[in-house]
Coordinates of C-alpha atoms in Angstrom, one line a residue:
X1 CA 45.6 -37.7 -13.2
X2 CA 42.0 -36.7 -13.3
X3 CA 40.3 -36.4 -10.0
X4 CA 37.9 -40.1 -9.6
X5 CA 34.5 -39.2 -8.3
X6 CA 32.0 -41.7 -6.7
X7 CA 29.9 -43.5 -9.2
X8 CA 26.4 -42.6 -8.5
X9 CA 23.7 -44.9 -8.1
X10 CA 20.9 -44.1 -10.8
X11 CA 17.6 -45.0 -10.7
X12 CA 14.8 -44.1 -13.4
X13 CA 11.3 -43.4 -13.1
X14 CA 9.2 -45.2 -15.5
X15 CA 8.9 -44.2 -19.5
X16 CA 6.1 -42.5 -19.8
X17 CA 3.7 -43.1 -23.1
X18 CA 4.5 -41.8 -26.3
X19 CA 8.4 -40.4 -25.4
X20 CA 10.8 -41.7 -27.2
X21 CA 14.0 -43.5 -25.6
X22 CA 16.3 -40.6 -26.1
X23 CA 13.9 -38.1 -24.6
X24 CA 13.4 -40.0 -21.1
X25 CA 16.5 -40.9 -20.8
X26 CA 18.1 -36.9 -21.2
X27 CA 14.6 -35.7 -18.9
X28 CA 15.8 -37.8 -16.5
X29 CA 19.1 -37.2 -15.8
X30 CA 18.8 -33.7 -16.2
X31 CA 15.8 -33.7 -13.2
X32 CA 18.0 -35.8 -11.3
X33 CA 21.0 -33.2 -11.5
X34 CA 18.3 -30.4 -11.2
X35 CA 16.7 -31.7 -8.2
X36 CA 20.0 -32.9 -6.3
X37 CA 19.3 -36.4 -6.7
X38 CA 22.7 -36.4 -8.5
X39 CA 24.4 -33.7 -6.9
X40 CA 27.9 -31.7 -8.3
X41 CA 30.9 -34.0 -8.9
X42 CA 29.3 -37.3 -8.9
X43 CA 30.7 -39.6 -11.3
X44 CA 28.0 -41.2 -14.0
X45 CA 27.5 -44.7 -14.4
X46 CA 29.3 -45.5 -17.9
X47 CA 27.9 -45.6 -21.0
X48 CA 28.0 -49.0 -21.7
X49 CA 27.1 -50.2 -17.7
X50 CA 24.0 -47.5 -18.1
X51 CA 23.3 -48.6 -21.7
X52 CA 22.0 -52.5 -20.0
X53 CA 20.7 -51.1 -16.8
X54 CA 18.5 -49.1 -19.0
X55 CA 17.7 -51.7 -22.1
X56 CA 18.5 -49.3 -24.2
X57 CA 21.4 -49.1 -27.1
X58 CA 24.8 -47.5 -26.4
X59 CA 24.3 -45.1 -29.2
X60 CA 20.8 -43.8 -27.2
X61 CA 22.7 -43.5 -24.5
X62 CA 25.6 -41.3 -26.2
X63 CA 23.0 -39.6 -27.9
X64 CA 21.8 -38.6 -24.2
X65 CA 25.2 -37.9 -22.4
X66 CA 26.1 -35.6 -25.5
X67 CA 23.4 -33.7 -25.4
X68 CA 23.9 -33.3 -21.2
X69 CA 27.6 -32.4 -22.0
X70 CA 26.6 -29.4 -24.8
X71 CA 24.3 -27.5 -22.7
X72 CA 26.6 -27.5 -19.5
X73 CA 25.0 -30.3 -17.5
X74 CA 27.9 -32.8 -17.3
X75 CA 31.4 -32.7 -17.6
X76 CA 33.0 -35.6 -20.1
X77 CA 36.6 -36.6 -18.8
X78 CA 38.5 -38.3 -21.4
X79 CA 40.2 -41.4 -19.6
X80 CA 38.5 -41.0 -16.7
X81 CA 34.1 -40.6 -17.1
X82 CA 31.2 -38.7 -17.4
X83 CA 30.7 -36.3 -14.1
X84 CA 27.6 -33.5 -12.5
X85 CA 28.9 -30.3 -13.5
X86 CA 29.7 -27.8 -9.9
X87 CA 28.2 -25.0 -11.6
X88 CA 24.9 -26.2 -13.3
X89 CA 23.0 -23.4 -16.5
X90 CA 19.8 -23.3 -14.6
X91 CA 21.4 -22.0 -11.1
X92 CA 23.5 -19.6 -12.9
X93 CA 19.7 -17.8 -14.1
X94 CA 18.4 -18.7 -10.9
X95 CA 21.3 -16.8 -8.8
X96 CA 21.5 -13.6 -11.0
X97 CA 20.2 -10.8 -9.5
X98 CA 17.1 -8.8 -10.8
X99 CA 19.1 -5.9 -9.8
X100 CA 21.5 -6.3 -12.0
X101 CA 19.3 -6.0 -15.0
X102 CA 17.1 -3.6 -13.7
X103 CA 16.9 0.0 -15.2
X104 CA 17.4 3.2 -12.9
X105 CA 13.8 4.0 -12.6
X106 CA 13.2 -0.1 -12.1
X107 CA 15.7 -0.4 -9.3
X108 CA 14.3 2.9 -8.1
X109 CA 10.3 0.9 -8.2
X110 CA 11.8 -2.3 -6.9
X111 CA 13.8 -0.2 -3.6
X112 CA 10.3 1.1 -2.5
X113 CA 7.9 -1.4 -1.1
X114 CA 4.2 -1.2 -0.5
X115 CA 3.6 -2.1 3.4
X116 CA 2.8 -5.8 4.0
X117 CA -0.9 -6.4 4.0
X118 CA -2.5 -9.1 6.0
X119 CA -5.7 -10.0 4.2
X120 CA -6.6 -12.9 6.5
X121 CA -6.3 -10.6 9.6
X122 CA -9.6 -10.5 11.6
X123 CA -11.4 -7.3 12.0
X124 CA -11.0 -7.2 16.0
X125 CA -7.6 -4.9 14.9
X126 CA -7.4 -1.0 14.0
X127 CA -6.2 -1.4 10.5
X128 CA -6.3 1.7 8.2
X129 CA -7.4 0.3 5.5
X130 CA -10.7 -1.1 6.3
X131 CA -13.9 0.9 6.0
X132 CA -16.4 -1.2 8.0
X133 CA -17.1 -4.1 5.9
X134 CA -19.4 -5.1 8.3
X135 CA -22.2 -2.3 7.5
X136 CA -21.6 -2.4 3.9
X137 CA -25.2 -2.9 2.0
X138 CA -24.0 -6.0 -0.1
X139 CA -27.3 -7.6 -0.4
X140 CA -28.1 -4.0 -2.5
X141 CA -24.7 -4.0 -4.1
X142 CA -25.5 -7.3 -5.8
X143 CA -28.8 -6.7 -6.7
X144 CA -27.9 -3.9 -8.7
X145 CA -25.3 -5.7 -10.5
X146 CA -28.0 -8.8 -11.3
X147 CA -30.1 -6.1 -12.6
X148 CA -27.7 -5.0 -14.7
X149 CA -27.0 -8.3 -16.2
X150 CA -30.6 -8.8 -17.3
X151 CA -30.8 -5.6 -19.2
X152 CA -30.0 -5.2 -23.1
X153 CA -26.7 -3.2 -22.2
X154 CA -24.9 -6.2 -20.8
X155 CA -23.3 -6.9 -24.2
X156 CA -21.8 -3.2 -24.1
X157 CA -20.3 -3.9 -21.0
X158 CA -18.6 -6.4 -22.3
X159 CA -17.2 -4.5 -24.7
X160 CA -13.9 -2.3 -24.5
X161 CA -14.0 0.7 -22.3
X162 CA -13.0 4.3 -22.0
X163 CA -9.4 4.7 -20.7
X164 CA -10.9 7.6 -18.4
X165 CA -13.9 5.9 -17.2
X166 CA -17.3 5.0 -17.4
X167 CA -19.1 8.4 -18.8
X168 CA -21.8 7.6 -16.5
X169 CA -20.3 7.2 -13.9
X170 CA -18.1 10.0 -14.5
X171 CA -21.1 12.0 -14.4
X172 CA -22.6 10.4 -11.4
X173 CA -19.0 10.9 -9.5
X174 CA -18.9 14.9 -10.4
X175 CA -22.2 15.6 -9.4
X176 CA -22.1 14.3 -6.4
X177 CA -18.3 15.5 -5.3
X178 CA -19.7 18.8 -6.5
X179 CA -22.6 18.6 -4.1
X180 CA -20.9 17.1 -1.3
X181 CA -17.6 18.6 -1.1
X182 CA -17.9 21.9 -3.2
X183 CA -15.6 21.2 -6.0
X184 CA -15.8 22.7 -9.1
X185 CA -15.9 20.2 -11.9
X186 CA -17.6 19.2 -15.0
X187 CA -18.1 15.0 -16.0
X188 CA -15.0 15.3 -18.8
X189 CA -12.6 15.8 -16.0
X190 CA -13.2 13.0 -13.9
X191 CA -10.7 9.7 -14.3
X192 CA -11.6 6.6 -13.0
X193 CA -8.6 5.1 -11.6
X194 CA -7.7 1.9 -9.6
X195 CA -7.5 3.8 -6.2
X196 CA -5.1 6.7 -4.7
X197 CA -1.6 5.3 -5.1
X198 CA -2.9 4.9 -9.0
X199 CA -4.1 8.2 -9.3
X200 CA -0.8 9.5 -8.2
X201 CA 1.4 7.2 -9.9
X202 CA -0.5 8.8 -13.4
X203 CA 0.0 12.3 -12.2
X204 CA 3.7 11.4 -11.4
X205 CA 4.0 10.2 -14.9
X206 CA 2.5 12.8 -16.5
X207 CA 4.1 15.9 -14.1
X208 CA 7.6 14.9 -12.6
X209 CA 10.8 14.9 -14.1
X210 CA 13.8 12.5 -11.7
X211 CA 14.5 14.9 -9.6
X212 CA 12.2 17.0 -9.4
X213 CA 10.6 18.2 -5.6
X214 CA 7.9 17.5 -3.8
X215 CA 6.3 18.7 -0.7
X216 CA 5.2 16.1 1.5
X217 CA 3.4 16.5 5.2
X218 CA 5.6 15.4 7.9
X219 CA 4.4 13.3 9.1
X220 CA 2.3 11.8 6.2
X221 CA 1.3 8.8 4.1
X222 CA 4.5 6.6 3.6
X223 CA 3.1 4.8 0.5
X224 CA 2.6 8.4 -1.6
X225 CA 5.8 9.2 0.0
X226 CA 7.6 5.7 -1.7
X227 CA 5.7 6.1 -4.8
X228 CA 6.7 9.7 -5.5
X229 CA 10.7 8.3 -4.8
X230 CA 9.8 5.6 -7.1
X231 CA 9.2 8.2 -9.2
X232 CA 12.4 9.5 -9.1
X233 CA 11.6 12.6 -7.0
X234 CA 13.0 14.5 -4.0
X235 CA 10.5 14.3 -1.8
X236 CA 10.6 17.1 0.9
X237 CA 9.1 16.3 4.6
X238 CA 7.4 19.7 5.5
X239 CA 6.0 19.7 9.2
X240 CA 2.1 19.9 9.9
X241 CA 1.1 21.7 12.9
X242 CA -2.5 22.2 14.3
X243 CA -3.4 24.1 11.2
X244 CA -2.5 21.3 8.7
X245 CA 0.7 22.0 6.6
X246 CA 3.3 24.5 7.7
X247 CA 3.6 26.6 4.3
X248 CA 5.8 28.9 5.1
X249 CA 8.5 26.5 6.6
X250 CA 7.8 24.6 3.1
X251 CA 8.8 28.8 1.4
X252 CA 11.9 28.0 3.0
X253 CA 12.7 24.8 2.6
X254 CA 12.2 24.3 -0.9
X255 CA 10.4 27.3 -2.7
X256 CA 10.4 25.8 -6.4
X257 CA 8.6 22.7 -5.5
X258 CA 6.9 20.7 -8.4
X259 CA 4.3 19.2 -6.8
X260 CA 2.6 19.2 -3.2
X261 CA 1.1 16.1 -1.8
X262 CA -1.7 17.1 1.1
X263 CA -4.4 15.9 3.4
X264 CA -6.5 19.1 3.8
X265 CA -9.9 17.5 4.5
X266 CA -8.6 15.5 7.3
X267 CA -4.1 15.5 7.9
X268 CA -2.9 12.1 7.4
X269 CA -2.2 10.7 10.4
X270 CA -3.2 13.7 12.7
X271 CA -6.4 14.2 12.1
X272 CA -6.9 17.7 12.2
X273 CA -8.4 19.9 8.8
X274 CA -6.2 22.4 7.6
X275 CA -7.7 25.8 8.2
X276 CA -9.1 28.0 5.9
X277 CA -6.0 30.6 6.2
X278 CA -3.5 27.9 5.6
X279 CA -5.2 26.6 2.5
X280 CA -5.4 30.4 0.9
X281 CA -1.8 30.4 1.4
X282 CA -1.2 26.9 0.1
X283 CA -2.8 28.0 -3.2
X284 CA -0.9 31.4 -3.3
X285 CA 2.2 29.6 -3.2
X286 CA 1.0 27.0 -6.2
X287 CA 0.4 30.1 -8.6
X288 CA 3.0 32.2 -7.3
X289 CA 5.8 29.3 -8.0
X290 CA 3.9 27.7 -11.0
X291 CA 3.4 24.6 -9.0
X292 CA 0.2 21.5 -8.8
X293 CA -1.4 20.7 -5.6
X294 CA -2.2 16.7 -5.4
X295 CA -5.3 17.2 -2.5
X296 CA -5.9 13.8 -1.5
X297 CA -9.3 13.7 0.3
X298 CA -9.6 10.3 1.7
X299 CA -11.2 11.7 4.7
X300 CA -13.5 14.9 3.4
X301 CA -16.9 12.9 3.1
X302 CA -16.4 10.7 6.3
X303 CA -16.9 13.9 8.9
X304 CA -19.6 13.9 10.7
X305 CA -19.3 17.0 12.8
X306 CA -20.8 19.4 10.2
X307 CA -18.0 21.6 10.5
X308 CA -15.8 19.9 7.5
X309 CA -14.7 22.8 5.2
X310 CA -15.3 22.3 1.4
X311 CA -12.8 20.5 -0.8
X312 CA -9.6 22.6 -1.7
X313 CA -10.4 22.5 -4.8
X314 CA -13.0 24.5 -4.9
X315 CA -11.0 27.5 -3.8
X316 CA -9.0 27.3 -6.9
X317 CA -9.2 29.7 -8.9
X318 CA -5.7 29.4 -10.9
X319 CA -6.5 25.5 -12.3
X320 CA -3.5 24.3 -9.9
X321 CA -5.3 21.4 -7.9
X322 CA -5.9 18.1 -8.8
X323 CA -8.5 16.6 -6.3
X324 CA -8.2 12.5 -5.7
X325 CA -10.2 10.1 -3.4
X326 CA -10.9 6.8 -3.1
X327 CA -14.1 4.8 -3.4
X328 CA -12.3 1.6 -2.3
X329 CA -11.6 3.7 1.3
X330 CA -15.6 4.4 1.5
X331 CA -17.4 1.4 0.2
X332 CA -14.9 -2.1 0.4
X333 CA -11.2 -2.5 -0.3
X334 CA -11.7 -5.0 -3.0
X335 CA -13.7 -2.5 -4.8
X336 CA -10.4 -1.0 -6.1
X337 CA -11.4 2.3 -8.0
X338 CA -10.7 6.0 -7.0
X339 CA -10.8 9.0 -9.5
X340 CA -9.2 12.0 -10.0
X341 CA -10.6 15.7 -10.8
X342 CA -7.9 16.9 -13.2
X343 CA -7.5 20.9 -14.8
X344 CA -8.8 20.9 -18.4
X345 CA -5.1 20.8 -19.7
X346 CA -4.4 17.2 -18.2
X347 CA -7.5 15.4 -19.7
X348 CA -6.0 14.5 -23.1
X349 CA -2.7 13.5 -21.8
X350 CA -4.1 11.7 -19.1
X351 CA -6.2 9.9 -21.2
X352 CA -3.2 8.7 -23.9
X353 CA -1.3 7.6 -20.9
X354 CA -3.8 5.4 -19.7
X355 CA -4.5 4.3 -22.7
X356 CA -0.9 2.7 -23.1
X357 CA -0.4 2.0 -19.8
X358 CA -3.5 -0.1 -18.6
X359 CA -6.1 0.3 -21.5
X360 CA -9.0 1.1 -19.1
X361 CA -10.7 0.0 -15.3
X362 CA -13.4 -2.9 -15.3
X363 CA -16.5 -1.8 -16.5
X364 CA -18.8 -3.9 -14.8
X365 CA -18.0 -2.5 -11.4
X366 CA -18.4 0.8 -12.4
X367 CA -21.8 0.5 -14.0
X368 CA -22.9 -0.9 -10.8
X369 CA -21.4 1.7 -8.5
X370 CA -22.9 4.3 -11.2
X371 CA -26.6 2.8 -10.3
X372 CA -25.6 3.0 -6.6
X373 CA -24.6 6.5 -6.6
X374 CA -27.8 7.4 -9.2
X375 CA -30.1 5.7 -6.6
X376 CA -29.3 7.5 -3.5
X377 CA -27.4 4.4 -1.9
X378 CA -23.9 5.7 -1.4
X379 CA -25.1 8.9 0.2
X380 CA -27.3 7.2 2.4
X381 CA -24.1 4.8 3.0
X382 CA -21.5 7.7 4.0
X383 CA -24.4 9.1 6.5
X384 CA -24.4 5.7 8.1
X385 CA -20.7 5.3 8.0
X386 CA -20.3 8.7 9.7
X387 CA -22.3 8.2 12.7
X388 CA -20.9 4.3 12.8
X389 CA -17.4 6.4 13.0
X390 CA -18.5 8.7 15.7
X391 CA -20.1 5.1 17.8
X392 CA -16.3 4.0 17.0
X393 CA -14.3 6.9 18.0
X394 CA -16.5 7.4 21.4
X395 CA -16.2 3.3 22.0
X396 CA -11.7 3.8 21.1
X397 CA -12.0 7.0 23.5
X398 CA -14.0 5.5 26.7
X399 CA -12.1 2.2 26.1
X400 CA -8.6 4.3 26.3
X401 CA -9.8 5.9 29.1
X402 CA -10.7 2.8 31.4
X403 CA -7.5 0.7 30.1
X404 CA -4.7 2.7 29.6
X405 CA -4.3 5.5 32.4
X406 CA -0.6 6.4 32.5
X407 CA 0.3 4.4 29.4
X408 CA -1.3 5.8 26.5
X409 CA -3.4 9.1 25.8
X410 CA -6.2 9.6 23.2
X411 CA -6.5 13.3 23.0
X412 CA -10.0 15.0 22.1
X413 CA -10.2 15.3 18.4
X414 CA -12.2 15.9 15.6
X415 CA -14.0 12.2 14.4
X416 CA -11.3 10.9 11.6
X417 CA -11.2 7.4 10.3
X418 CA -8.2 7.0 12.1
X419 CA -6.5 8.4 15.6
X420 CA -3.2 9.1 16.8
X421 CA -2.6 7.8 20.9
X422 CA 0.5 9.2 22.6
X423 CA 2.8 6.9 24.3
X424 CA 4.0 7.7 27.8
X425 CA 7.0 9.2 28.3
X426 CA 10.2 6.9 27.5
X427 CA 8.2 4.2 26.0
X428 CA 10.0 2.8 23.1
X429 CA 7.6 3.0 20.3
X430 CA 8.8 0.6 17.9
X431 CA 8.7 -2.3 21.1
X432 CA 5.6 -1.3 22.2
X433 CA 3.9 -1.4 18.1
X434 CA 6.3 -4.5 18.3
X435 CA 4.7 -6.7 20.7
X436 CA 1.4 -5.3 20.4
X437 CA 1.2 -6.5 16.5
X438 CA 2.1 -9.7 18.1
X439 CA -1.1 -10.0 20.0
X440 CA -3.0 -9.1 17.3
X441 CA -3.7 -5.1 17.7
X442 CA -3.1 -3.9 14.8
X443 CA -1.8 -0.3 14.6
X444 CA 1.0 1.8 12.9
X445 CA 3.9 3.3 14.9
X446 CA 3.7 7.1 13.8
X447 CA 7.6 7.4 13.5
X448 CA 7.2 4.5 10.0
X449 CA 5.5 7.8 8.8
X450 CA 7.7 10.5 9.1
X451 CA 10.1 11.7 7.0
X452 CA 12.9 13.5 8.5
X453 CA 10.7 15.3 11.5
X454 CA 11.1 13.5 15.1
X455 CA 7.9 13.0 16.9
X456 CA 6.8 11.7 20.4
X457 CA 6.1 8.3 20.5
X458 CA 2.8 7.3 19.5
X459 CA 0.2 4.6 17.5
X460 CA -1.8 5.4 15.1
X461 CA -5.4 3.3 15.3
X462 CA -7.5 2.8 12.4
X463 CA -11.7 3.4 13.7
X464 CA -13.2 1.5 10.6
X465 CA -12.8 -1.7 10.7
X466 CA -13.7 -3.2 14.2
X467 CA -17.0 -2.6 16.3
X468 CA -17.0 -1.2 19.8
X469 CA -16.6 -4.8 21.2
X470 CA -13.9 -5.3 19.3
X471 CA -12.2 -2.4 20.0
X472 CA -12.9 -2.7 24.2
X473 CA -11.0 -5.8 23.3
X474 CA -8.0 -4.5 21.2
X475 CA -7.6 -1.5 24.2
X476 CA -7.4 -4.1 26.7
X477 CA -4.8 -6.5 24.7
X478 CA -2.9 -3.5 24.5
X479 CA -3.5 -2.1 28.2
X480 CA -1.8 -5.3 29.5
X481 CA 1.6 -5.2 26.5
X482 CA 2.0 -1.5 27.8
X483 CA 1.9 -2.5 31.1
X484 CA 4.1 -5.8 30.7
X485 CA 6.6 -3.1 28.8
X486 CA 6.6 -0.1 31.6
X487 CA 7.4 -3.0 34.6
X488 CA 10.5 -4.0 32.2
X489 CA 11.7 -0.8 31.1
X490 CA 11.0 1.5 34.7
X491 CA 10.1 -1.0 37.3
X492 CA 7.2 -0.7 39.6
X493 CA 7.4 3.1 39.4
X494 CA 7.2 3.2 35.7
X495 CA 3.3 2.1 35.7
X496 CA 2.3 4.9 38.3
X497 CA 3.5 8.1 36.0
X498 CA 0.6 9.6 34.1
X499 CA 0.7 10.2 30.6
X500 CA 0.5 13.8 30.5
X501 CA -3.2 15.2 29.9
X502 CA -2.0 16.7 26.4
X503 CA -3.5 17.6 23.2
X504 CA -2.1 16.9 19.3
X505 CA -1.9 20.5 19.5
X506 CA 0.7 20.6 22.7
X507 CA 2.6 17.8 21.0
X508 CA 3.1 19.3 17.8
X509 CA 4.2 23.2 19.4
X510 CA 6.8 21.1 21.6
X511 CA 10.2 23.1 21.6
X512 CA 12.1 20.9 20.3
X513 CA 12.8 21.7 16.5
X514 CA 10.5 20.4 13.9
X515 CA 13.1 18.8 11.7
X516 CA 14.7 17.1 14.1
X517 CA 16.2 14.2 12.3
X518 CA 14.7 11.1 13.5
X519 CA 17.4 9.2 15.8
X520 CA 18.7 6.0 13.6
X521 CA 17.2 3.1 16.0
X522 CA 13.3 4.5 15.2
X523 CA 11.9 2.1 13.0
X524 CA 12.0 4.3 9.1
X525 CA 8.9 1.6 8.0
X526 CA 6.6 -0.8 9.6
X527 CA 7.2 -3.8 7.4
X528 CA 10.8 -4.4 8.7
X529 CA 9.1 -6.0 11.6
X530 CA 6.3 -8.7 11.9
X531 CA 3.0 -7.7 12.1
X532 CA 2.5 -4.7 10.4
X533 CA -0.4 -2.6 9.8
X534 CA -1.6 -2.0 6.4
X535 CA -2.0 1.4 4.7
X536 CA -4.0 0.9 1.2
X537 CA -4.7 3.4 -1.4

């Protein structure tokens, strides 16, 4: 005999206007079921019992059921009643798997996530991805973009735009990259883009076959590194010593590269500028093995020493470089647009790819940051943001200095937008990022951006966003975590031993080998673990 199930008790929310009988009766049982009110294996009333409950005719009520029993919602039992179906149509969608539908390159997209951002974080961190909101001229900003509202163009800005860009701002963008940072360009090569992760996801696109290789500094920037294997590519981790990337370990690693990805201006995390030997090198290997250079320059026109070296891009002479920065890194994160200098052969292709892919960037925002460039405001902004970075890096070094002796070592460096601090000896770097996330200092654990090299254990701070007050009170949250974490893991001892006067230099020529594989327990990304730092493109 058929298995009885517990009638259910059924109540119904009122009809609402203008739906017929039949209508409100299905909607209702079916949110019921949906919404566990009736849950699997309950027994209906019958027809006829829910036919007066209801005031409504048998056949409405049939009608109802029917409908309930064709599309997998209830189970009719002849001899026995009407039941909630175990296995409902509307779970079954809900518990498939995207993964199971995806395509290769999607599953490859959907494997390789963009570190957690925390936009409601307050500034008293050392995020990487904020450039000092606080000195930003927005009253200026706005003006200009009122002014442009008021002016006979503003119908033309409404129109469609060029998938490469604004043309003046284009123009605007060359000259002043060509001024600033010695690069060798004319207006037609500049691409507006969304930021630097966009501007490499359109070279990947348009360069790399699955597969392919790619040089990558190790360490380096984990979300080009997760973009490129998106991408479908072999990325290969070549080490960075004091002179920026190590080519000729990259000769013997992996000679036919595509693609490299580098940091020359400033090395991403490190700090240092590749020297002038290394880059000549660099580009000898790119013509010699038929090979592009992405030069990511995030950090070229925040210097403030005077002794930055000109863009590597302007020591090509074989068309093999495609320069990229990002104005959302200099001005404000919302911002969102970069641009990319691409070789004369790219500019068509790049321009029907965008064209497809995204149509073109918001015009408004780049007239306006075309008047702010024309008017002498962003150079008279990235003069103010490099001495504000210099305040910064002074304020993260004396504060170091006076709250973590024997627990954590800012070496003497070059003024970067962000700087690496070495942990004392047998600190466990992923605890100590751990529980200093937790009270709210925000930094990166440098081992979430290797690749295959192991390094000493070490933070990574971002200088932008917080002033000196801020960061005196970052260095002393994390004085008192290190200190909490050196009684627990050496004793009373373990706070007396002295982090080893030592500079980024000494670290990186330790013996041990530079592709050391990176022990499994190291953290391999920041965003397995509360609290983590954002790095933005």
């Amino acid at each position: 005999m058929p298995k009885q199930g517990t009638t259910a008790p059924f109540v119904l929310r009122p009809r609402p206007a203008g739906t017929t009988l039949h209508s409100w009766l299905y909607q209702e049982i079916r949110a019921a079921i949906l919404e566990s009110r009736l849950a699997p294996g309950l027994k209906l009333p019958a027809r006829k019992a829910l036919a007066r409950q209801c005031r409504v005719s048998l056949g409405t009520v049939t009608e109802a059921y029917d409908r309930l029993v064709k599309l997998g919602y209830l189970d009719a039992r002849e001899g026995s009643g009407t039941y909630v179906r175990a296995t409902l149509p509307d779970a079954t969608l809900e518990s498939s798997s995207p993964r199971r539908v995806l395509s290769a390159r999607g599953r490859l997209l959907a494997a390789q996530s963009f570190p957690k951002l925390f936009p409601t974080r307050s500034v008293g961190t050392f995020r990487l991805d904020r450039p000092a909101p606080d000195v930003f001229p927005i009253e200026t900003w706005n003006r200009l973009a009122c002014r442009r509202g008021r002016r006979g163009r503003s119908l033309e800005l409404l129109a469609h735009g060029d998938p490469l860009g604004f043309p003046p701002l284009r123009a605007a963008l060359a000259a002043y990259v060509s001024r600033a940072r010695g690069v060798r360009c004319e207006p037609e090569q500049v691409v507006v883009t969304s930021g630097t992760q966009h501007s490499l996801d359109l070279v990947s696109r348009l360069l790399l076959d699955p597969g392919d290789q790619v040089w990558m500094e190790d360490p380096g920037y984990a979300p080009a590194t997760s973009l490129l294997r998106s991408h479908g590519a072999q990325v290969v981790g070549i080490p960075v010593d004091s002179q920026g990337l190590d080519c000729a370990a990259g000769r013997l690693r992996c000679p036919r590269a595509r693609l490299a990805f580098v940091t020359p201006g400033g090395q991403f995390p490190l700090g240092m500028p590749m020297s002038h030997e290394r880059r000549l090198k660099l580009l000898h290997w790119a013509a010699e093995a038929g090979a592009w250079i992405f030069e990511d320059d995030y950090d070229g026109l925040l210097r403030s020493d005077g002794r930055h070296q000109q863009a590597l891009q302007g020591l090509d002479r074989a068309g093999c470089v495609i320069y990229s920065n990002s104005l959302s890194r200099m001005l404000f994160s919302s911002l969102r647009l970069g641009f990319l200098i691409l070789p004369h052969a790219f500019i068509e292709p790049a321009a029907a790819a965008l064209s497809i892919t995204q149509r073109y960037q918001p015009t408004t925002d780049q007239d306006t940051l075309t008047d702010f460039i024309a008017q002498g405001h962003f150079e008279r902004h990235m003069q103010r943001m490099c001495e504000l970075y210099t305040e910064r890096h002074r304020a993260l070094m004396a504060a170091g200095r006076a709250e973590l002796d024997g627990l954590l070592q800012f070496p003497d460096s070059q003024v970067s937008s962000q700087v690496v601090g070495w942990l004392a000896p047998d600190t466990k770097e992923a605890e100590a990022w751990r529980r200093a996330a937790a009270r709210d200092v925000d930094t990166v654990a440098l081992a979430s951006l290797t690749i295959e090299r192991a390094m000493p254990a070490a933070l990574v701070f971002g200088i932008g966003a917080a002033d000196a007050r801020a960061i005196r009170t970052g260095i002393r949250r994390l004085g008192r975590v290190l200190r909490v974490l050196a009684w627990q893991t050496k004793g009373a001892r373990g706070i007396q031993q002295k982090v080893p006067v030592r500079s980024t230099d000494d670290v990186l020529q330790q013996k041990r080998s530079p592709m050391e594989r990176r022990p499994r327990s190291d953290p391999r990304s920041p965003s397995t673990a509360p609290g983590r730092s954002a790095l933005s493109g």
